[in-house]
Every structure is written in C-alpha cells, then in structure tokens.
Short mmCIF file of C-alpha atoms and ligand atoms in Angstrom, two decimals:
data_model
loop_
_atom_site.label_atom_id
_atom_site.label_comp_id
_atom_site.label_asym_id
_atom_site.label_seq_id
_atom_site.Cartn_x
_atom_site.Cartn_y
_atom_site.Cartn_z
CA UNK A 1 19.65 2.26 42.36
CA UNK A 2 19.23 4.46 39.56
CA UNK A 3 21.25 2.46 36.33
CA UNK A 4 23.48 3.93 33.96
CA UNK A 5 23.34 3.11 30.26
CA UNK A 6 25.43 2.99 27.04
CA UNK A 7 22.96 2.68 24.05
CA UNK A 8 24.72 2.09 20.79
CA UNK A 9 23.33 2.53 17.77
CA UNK A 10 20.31 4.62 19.50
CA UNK A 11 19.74 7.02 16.77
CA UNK A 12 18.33 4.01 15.04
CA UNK A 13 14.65 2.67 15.00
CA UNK A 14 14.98 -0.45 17.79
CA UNK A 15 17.53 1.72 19.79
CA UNK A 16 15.68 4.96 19.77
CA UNK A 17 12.46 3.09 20.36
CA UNK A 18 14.63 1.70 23.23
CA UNK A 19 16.47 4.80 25.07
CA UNK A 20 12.49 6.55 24.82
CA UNK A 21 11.09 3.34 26.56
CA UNK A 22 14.02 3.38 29.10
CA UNK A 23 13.90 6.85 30.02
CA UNK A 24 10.15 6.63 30.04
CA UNK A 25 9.84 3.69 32.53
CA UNK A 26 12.56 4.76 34.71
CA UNK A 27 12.80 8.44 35.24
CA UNK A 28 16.18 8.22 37.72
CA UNK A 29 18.37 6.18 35.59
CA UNK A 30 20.96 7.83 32.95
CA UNK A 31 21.82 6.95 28.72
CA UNK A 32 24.51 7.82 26.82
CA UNK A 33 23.85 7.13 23.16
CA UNK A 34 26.78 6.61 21.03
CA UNK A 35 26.07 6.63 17.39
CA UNK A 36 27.69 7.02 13.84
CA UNK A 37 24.91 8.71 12.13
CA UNK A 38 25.48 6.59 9.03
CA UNK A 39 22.77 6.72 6.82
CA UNK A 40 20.28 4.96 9.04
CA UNK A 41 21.30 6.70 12.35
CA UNK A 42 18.51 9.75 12.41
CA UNK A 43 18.31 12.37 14.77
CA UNK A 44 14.73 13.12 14.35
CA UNK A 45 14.26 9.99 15.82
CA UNK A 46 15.20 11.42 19.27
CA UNK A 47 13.29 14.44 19.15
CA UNK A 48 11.42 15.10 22.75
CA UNK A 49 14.09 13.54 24.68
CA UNK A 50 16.94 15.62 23.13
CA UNK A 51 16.55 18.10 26.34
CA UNK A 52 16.46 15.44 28.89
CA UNK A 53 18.99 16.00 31.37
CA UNK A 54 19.65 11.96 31.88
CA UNK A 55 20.32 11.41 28.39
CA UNK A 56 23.23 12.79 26.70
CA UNK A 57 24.21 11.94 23.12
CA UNK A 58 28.23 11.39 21.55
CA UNK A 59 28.69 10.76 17.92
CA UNK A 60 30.90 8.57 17.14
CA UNK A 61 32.09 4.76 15.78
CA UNK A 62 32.05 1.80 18.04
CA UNK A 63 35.36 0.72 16.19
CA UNK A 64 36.96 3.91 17.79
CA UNK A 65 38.26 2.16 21.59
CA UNK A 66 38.87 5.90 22.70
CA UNK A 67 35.79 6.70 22.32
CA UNK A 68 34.29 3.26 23.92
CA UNK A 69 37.03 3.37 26.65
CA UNK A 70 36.29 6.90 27.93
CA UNK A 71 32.10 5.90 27.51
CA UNK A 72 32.16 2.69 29.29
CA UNK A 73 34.08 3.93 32.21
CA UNK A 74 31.05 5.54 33.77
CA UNK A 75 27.72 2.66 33.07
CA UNK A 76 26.61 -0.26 34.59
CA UNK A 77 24.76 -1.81 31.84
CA UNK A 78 25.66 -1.96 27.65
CA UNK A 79 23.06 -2.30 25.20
CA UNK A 80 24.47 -3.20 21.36
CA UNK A 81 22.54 -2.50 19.09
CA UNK A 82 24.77 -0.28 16.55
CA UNK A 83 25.26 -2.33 13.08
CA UNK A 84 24.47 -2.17 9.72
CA UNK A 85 21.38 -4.28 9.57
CA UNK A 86 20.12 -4.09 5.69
CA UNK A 87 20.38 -7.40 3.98
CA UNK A 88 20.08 -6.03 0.77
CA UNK A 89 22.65 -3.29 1.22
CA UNK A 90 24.99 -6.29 2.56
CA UNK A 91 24.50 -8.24 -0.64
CA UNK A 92 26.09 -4.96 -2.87
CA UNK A 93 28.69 -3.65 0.44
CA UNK A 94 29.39 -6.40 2.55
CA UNK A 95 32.59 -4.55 4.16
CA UNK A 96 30.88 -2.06 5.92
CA UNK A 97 29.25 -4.99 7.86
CA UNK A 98 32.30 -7.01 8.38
CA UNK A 99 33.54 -3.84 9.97
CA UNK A 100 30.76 -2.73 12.17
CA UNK A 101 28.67 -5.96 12.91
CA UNK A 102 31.72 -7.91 13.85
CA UNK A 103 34.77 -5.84 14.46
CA UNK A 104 32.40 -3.27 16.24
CA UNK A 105 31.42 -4.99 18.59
CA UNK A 106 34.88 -6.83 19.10
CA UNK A 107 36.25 -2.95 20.15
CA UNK A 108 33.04 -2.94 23.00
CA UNK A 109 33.42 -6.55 24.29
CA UNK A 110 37.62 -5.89 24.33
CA UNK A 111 36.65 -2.42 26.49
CA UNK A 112 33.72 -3.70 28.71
CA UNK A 113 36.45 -6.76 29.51
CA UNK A 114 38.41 -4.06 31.34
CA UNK A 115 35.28 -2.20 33.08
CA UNK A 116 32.79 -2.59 35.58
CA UNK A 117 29.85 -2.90 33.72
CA UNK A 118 26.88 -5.63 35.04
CA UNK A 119 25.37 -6.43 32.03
CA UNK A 120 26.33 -6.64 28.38
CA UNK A 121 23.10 -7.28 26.04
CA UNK A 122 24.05 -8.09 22.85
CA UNK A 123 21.48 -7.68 19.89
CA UNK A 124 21.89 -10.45 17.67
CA UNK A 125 18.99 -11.73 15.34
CA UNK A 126 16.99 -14.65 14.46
CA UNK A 127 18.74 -14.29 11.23
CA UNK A 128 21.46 -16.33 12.47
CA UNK A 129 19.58 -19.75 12.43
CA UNK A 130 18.95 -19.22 8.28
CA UNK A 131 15.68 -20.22 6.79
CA UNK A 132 13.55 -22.77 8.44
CA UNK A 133 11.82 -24.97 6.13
CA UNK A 134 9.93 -26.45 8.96
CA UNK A 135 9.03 -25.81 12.82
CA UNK A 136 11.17 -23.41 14.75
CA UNK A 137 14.69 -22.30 15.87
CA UNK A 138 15.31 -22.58 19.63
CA UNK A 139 18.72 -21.51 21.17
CA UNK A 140 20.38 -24.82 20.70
CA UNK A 141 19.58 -25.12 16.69
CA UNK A 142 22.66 -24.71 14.48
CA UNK A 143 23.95 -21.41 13.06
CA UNK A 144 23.32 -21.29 9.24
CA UNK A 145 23.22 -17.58 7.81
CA UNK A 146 23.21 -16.99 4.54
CA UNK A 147 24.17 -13.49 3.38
CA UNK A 148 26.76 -11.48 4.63
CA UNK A 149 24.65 -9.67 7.14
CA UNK A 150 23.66 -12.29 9.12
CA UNK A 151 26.72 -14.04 8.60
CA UNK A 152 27.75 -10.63 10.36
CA UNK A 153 26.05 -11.02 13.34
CA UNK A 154 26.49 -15.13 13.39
CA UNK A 155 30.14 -14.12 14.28
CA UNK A 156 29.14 -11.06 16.26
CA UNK A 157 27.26 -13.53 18.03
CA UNK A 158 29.40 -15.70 19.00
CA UNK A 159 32.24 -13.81 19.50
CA UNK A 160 30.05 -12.14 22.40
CA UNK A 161 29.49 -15.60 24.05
CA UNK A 162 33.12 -16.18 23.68
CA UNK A 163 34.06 -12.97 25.67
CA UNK A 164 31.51 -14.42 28.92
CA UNK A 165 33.41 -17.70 28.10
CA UNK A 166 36.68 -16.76 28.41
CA UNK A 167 36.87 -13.15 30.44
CA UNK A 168 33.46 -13.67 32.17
CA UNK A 169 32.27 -9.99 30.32
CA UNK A 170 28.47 -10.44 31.63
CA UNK A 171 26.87 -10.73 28.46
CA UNK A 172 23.27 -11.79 27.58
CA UNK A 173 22.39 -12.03 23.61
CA UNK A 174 19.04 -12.03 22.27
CA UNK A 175 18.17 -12.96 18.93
CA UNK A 176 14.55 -11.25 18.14
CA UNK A 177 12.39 -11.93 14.81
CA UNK A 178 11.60 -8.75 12.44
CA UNK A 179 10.21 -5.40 14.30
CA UNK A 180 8.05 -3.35 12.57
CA UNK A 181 7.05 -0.03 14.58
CA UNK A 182 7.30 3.88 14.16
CA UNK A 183 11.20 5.08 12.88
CA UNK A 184 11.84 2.13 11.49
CA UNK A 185 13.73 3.36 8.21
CA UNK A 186 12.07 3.62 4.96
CA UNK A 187 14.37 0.79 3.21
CA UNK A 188 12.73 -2.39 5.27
CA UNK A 189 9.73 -3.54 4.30
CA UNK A 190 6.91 -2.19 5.95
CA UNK A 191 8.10 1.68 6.27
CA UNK A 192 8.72 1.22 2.65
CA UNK A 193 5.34 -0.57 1.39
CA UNK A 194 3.66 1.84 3.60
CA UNK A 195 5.33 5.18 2.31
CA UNK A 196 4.89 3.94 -1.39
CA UNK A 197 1.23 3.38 -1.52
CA UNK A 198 0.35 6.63 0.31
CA UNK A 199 2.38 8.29 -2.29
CA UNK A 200 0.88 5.55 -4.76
CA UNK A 201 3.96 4.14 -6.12
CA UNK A 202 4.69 0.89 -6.81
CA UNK A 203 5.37 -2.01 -4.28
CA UNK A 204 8.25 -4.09 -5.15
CA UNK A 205 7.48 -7.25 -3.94
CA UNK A 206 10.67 -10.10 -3.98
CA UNK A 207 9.96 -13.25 -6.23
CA UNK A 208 6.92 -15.03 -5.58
CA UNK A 209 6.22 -12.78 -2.07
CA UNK A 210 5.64 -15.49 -0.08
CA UNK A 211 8.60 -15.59 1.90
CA UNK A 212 7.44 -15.34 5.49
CA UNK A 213 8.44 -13.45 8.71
CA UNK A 214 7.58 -13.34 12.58
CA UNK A 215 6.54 -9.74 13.29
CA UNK A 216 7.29 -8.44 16.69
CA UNK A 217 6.15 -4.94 17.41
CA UNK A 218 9.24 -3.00 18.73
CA UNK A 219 8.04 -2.06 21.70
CA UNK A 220 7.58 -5.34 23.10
CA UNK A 221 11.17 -6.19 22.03
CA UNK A 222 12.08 -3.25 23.79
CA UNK A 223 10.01 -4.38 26.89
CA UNK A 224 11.84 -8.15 27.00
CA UNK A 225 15.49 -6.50 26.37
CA UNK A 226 14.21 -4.54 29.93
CA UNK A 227 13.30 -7.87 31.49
CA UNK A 228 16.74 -9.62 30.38
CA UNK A 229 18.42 -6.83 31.76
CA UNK A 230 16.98 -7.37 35.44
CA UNK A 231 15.88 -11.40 34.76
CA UNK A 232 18.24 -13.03 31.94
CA UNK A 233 21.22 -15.01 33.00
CA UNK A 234 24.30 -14.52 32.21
CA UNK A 235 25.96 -16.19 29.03
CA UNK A 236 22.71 -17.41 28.01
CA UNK A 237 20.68 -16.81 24.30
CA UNK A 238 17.34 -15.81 24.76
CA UNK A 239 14.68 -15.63 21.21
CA UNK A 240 12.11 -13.40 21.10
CA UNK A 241 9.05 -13.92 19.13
CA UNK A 242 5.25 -13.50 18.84
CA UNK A 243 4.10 -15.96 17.00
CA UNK A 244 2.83 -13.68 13.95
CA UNK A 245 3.81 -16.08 11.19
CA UNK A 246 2.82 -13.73 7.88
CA UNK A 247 3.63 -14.01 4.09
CA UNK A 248 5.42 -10.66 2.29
CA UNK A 249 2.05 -10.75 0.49
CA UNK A 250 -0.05 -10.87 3.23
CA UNK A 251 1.68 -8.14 4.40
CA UNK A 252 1.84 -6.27 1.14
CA UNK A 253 -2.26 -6.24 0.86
CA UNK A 254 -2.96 -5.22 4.57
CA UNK A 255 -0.99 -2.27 3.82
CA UNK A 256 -2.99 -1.48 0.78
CA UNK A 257 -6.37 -2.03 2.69
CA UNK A 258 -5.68 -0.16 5.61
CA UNK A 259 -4.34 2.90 3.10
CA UNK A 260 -7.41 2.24 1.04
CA UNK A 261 -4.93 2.00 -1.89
CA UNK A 262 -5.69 -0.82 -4.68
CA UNK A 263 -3.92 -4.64 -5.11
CA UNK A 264 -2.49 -3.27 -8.27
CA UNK A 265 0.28 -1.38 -7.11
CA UNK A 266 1.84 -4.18 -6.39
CA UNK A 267 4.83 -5.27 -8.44
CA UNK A 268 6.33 -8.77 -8.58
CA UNK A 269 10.52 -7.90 -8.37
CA UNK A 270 13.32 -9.67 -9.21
CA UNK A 271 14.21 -11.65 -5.92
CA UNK A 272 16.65 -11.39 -3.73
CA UNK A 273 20.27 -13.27 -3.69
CA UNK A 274 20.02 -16.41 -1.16
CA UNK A 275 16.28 -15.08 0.01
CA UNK A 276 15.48 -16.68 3.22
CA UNK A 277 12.46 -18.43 2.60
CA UNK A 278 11.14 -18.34 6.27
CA UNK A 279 12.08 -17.33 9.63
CA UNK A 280 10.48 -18.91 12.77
CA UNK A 281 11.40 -18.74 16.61
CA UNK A 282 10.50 -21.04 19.62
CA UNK A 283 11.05 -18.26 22.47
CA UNK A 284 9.86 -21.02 25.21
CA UNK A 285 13.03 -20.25 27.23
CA UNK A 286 11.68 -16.29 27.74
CA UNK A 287 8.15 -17.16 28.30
CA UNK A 288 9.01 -19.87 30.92
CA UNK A 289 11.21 -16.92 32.64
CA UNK A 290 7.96 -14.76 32.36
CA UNK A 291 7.95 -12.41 29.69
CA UNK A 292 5.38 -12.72 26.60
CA UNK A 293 4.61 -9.76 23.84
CA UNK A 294 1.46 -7.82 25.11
CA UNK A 295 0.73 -6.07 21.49
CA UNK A 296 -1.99 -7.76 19.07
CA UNK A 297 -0.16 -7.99 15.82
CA UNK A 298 -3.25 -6.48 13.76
CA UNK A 299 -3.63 -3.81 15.80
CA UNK A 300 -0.26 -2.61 16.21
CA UNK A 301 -0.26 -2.98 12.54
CA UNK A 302 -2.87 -0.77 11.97
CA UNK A 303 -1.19 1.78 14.59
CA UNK A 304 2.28 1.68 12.79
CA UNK A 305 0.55 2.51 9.25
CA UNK A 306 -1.91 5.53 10.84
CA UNK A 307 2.18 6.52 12.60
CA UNK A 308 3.33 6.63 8.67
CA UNK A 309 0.63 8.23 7.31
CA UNK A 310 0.64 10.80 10.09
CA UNK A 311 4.79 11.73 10.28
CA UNK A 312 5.08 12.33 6.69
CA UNK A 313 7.36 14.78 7.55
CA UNK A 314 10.14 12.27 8.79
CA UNK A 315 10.17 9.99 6.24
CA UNK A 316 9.90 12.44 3.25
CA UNK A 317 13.32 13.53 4.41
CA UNK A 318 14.77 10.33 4.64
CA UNK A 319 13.42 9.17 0.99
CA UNK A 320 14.50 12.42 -0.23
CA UNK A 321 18.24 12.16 0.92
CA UNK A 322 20.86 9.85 -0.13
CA UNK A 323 18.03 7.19 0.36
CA UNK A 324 16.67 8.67 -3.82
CA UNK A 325 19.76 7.25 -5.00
CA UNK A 326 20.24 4.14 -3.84
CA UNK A 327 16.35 3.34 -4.33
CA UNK A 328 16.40 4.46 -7.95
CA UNK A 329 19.54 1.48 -8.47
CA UNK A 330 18.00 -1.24 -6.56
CA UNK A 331 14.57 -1.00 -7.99
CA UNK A 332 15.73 -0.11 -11.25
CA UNK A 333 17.96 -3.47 -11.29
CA UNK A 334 14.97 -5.65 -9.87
CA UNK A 335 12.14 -4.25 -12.37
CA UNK A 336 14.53 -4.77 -15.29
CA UNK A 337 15.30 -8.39 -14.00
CA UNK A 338 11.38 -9.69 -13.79
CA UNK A 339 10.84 -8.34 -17.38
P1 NAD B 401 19.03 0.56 12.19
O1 NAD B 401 19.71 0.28 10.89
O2 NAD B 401 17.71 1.27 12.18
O3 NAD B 401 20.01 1.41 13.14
C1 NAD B 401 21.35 1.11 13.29
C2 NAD B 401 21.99 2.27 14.04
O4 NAD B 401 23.38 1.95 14.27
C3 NAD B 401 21.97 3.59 13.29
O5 NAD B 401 21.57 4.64 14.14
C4 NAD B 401 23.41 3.79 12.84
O6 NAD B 401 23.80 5.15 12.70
C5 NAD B 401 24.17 3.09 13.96
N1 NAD B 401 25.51 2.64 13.56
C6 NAD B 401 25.84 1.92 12.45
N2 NAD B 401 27.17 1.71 12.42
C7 NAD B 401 27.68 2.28 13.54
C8 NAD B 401 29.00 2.38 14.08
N3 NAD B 401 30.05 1.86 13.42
N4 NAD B 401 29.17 3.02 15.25
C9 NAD B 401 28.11 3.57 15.91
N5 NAD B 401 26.85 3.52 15.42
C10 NAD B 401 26.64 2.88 14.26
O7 NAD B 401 18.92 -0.83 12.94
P2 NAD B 401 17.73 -1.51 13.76
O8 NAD B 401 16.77 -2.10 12.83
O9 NAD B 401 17.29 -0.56 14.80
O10 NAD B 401 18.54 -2.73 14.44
C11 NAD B 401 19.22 -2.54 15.68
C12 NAD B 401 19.88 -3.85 16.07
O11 NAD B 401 18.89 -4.87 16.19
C13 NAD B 401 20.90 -4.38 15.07
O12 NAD B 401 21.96 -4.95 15.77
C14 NAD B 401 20.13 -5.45 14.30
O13 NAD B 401 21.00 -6.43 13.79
C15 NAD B 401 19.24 -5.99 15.39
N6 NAD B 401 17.98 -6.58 14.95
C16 NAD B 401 17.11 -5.86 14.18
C17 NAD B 401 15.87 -6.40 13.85
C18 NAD B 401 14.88 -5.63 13.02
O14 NAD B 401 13.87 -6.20 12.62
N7 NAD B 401 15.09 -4.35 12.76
C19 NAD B 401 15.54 -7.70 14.26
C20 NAD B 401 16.47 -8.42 15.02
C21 NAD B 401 17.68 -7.84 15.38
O1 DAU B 402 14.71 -11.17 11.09
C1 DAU B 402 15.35 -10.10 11.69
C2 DAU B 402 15.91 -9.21 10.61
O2 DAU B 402 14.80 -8.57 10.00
C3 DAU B 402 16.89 -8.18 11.12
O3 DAU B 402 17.99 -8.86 11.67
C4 DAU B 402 17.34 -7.24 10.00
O4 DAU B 402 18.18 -6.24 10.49
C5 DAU B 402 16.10 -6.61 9.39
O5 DAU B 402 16.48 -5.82 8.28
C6 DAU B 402 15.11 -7.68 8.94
O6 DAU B 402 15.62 -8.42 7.80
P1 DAU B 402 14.66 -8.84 6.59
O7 DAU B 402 15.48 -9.10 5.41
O8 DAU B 402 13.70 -9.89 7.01
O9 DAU B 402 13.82 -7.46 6.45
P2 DAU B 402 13.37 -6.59 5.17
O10 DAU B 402 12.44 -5.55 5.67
O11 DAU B 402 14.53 -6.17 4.35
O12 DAU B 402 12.53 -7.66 4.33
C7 DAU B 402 11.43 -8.35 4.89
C8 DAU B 402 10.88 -9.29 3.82
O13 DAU B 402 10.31 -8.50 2.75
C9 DAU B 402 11.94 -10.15 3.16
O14 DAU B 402 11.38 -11.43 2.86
C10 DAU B 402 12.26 -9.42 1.86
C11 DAU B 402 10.94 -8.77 1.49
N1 DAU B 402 11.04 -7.49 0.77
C12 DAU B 402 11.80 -6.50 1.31
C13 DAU B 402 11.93 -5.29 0.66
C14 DAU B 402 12.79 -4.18 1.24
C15 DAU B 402 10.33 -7.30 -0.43
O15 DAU B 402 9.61 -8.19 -0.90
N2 DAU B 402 10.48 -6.10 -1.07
C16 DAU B 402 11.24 -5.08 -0.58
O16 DAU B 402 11.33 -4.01 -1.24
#
C-alpha cells in the first residue's frame, strides 16, 4: 500500500534530501511537507519536485495544533525533523529552540496521540550523549548535552519516548552523527569552509580545530530513516553512524585540496562556548537489524564539494540574505577574541 507522509521541517537540508529520496524510491506513496521557512527552511531546496502531484507543501509552525491537527488526520507515517539545529545560533538565542525543538514537537506527539498514524520517527541527534572523551555512545549511555541545542533535543528526545510510554504514540527516534551533503546550509561547517575558499575568504576554524566528528553522508541517513520506517521497533533508539572519525582540521585542508585553494586561508577563531570535544556512535543495534552506510566518506566528500562549487547559484543567495548579517557578528566577535 502506497504510504502517506508528513515531513516536517522538509524545506531543510536532511528533510529535503529526505522527501526527494522518498518520492524517488517510491513513486505511489504521498508527502505533505510542513515547514516555517525560518531562515534555514529554503525553497530552492525543493526545486524539481515542486510539480509533483504526490507532494504538496503547507507553510506553517509545528507549534500551531490547527495546523498539525488538520495535517495529521490524513498520513500514516510522521517524520520530525523541523527544529532549529545551529549550535552556535543556540548559544546567542536559545528561546527559539526551547520553543521549536521541544515544545514543537510536544504540539505533534499531543496530535499524533489522537490519530491513526503507524509510525512516528523522531530525529533526535548524537548530540544528546555530549562529548565522548573515549570509545562510543550506544543507546543505553547517559544523556549529557551541553548547550542549549542539544539540551533541546535531549528533552525532545525523551519527551517522544515518553509519549510511546505512556499513550503508546508509535514512535521510533534516531539519533544520527553530523551529515554533510548538497543543501546543507551555508552556516555548518562544510557548506561554509567550502563556499569560503572558492570565494577565497578566510576559514574560521574553532580553537585548536581538532575537535572531531562522525560524518555521515545524508543520503545514507536518509536511506536508514527508510529502513526504520519498515524495520525499527517501536519505542526503541536507534544511532546511526559510519565510522568516519575526522578532526575540524582534517576537514578544513581536504576542502582546500580538493578546491586547489592554499593552507593559509585558514584562520584559528576564538572557540566556541562548551565545544564538544568529540562525538562518536556505536550503531551495532542498526547494523545487527541490517542496515550499514553504502557511501565512501572520501568520495562523497569529493562529490559534495564539486555539488558547491557547481550550485553557486543557491548558496550565493543564502550568504547574501539575512545570512551577511549574522556572519559579519559572529566572525567579527571570534577574530577579535584570538587576537
Ligand atoms: P535545517 O536547519 O537545515 O532545517 C530545519 C528545517 O526546519 C528548516 O526548513 C526550517 O524552516 C524548519 N523549521 C524550523 N522551525 C520550524 C517550526 N517551528 N515549524 C516548522 N518548521 C520549522 O536542519 P537539518 O540539518 O536538516 O536537521 C534536521 C533534523 O535533523 C533536526 O531535527 C536536527 O536536530 C537533526 N539532526 C541534524 C544533523 C545534521 O548534521 N544536520 C545530525 C543529526 C540530527
Ligand atoms: O552531531 C550532529 C549535529 O551536527 C546536529 O545535531 C546539528 O544540528 C548540526 O548542526 C551539527 O552540529 P555541529 O556543531 O557538530 O556542526 P557544525 O557544522 O556547526 O560544526 C562542526 C564542527 O566544526 C564543530 O566542531 C565546530 C566546528 N566549526 C564550525 C563552524 C560553523 C568551526 O571550526 N568553524 C565554524 O565556522
């Protein structure tokens, strides 16, 4: 039977990424997007699919239950991603995540308790566990975030397990490591080193730049959200990771080789507030139910800076909206503070 989805927060990069993948794989089935537009919501994102007769997109605020109670009627299966996901923006605004992160997703857990829905995938984030100074998180290690963002979705989190607990709302979370992919916006890492060397501008790099992350390419994330959907059980965490373990730096000078672009523009940066030194995932539990990434992390790399370096024309809008602004403060902040 062909399914019926509500994608929120699909005007971003994991949930556009996602709806395209969905649509893709399963011609039949049916997605409603619901989406803010907030400053990381982008339409251009969407662009190809826009037409398709199974996919239909409302604008609008998850913490609006009209909205969510009229849109939740009609699908089988949920798929959260809407949130405000920048740690750095959380560390200046922290409200605006209190009120979408948690209270968000409080309004669609309190409406799919009264609906027929099947499945309820939460997005959460490896985030959750904090840094890990050594070995791995699995689903059973404690909950230590440590900025208001992932603090954010530690309660989102939870809250969602509490709402199979209690109501039996069939919800499945998964807590992924960092994507990194095409429409990923220009303020996260990647996207941003990328953009800045081809236009040869500086790359702030945070304290000492070796701070690590576990790189998952987005379409593989977007691949074991599919086989939750049909495989995960109900109630249950699920990590996903891919075992690419790699330093800021590391990062920062692959960028600059692919782009042929020299070490120099890099910049050491003030660092961030409570920077998690490293994240790291056992994801055991998904691979013994079947599913392993199927990208090679270098290549995929490569891919995602030729995607940059060919679709200037969607990120020079974004860095040339609202985006100028808040650049100009934060940078201008963290240069001043290394000097
Ligand atoms: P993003 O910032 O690119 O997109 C977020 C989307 O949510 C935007 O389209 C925005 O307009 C929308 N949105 C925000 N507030 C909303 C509201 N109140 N109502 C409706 N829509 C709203 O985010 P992303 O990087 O694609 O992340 C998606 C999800 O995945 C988030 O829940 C995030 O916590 C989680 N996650 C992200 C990563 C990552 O590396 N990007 C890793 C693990 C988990
Ligand atoms: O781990 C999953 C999380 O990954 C998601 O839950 C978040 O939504 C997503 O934003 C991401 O969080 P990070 O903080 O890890 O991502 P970000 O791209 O902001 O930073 C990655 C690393 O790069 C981090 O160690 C900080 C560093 N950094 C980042 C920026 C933007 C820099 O050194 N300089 C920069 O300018």
């Amino acid at each position: 039977m062909a399914m019926k989805f509500l994608v929120t927060g699909g005007a971003g990069f994991i949930g556009s990424n996602f709806i395209k993948y969905i649509l893709n794989e399963y011609p039949g089935c049916k997605v409603i997007n619901l989406d803010k537009l907030t400053y990381a919501g982008n339409l251009d994102n969407l662009i190809g699919i826009s037409k398709n007769k199974n996919y239909k997109f409302v604008k609008g605020d998850i913490c609006d239950p009209v909205i969510v109670n009229r849109l939740i009627k009609d699908v089988d299966v949920v798929v959260h991603f809407a949130a405000e996901t920048h740690v750095d923006r959380s560390i200046s605004d922290a409200g605006t995540f209190i009120k979408t992160d948690v209270f968000g997703t409080f309004i669609l857990l309190n409406s799919a308790k009264n609906s027929n829905i099947k499945k309820f995938i939460h997005i959460s984030t490896d985030e959750v566990y904090g840094s890990i100074e050594d070995g791995s998180a699995d689903e059973d290690s404690p909950l230590k975030p440590t900025n208001p963002y992932s603090a954010s979705k530690a309660g989102a989190d939870r809250l969602a397990y509490s709402y199979f607990q209690t109501f039996r709302v069939p919800v499945i979370i998964t807590r992924s490591s960092n994507n990194f992919g095409p429409h990923q916006h220009v303020e996260k890492l990647i996207p941003l080193f990328t953009t800045n060397a081809i236009e040869n501008k500086k790359l702030p790099l945070y304290g000492d730049g070796l701070n690590k992350r576990d790189w998952l390419y987005v379409i593989d994330n977007c691949e074991a959200i599919d086989f939750l959907i049909n495989k995960g059980v109900e109630g249950q965490v699920y990590n996903i990771g891919a075992n690419n373990e790699k330093t800021n730096m590391h990062i920062s000078h692959t960028v600059l080789k692919e782009l042929g672009k020299p070490d120099s523009l890099i910049e050491f940066v003030k660092d961030r507030a409570s920077h998690d030194r490293r994240y790291a995932l056992n994801w055991e539990k998904i691979r013994k139910l079947g599913w392993r990434p199927k990208h090679d992390f270098d290549t995929a790399l490569k891919q995602t800076i030729k995607w940059y370096s060919e679709n200037r024309w969607w990120w020079s809008k974004v860095k040339k909206g609202k985006f100028k602004d808040y650049y100009q403060k934060q940078y201008v902040k963290r240069w001043q503070g290394i000097s």
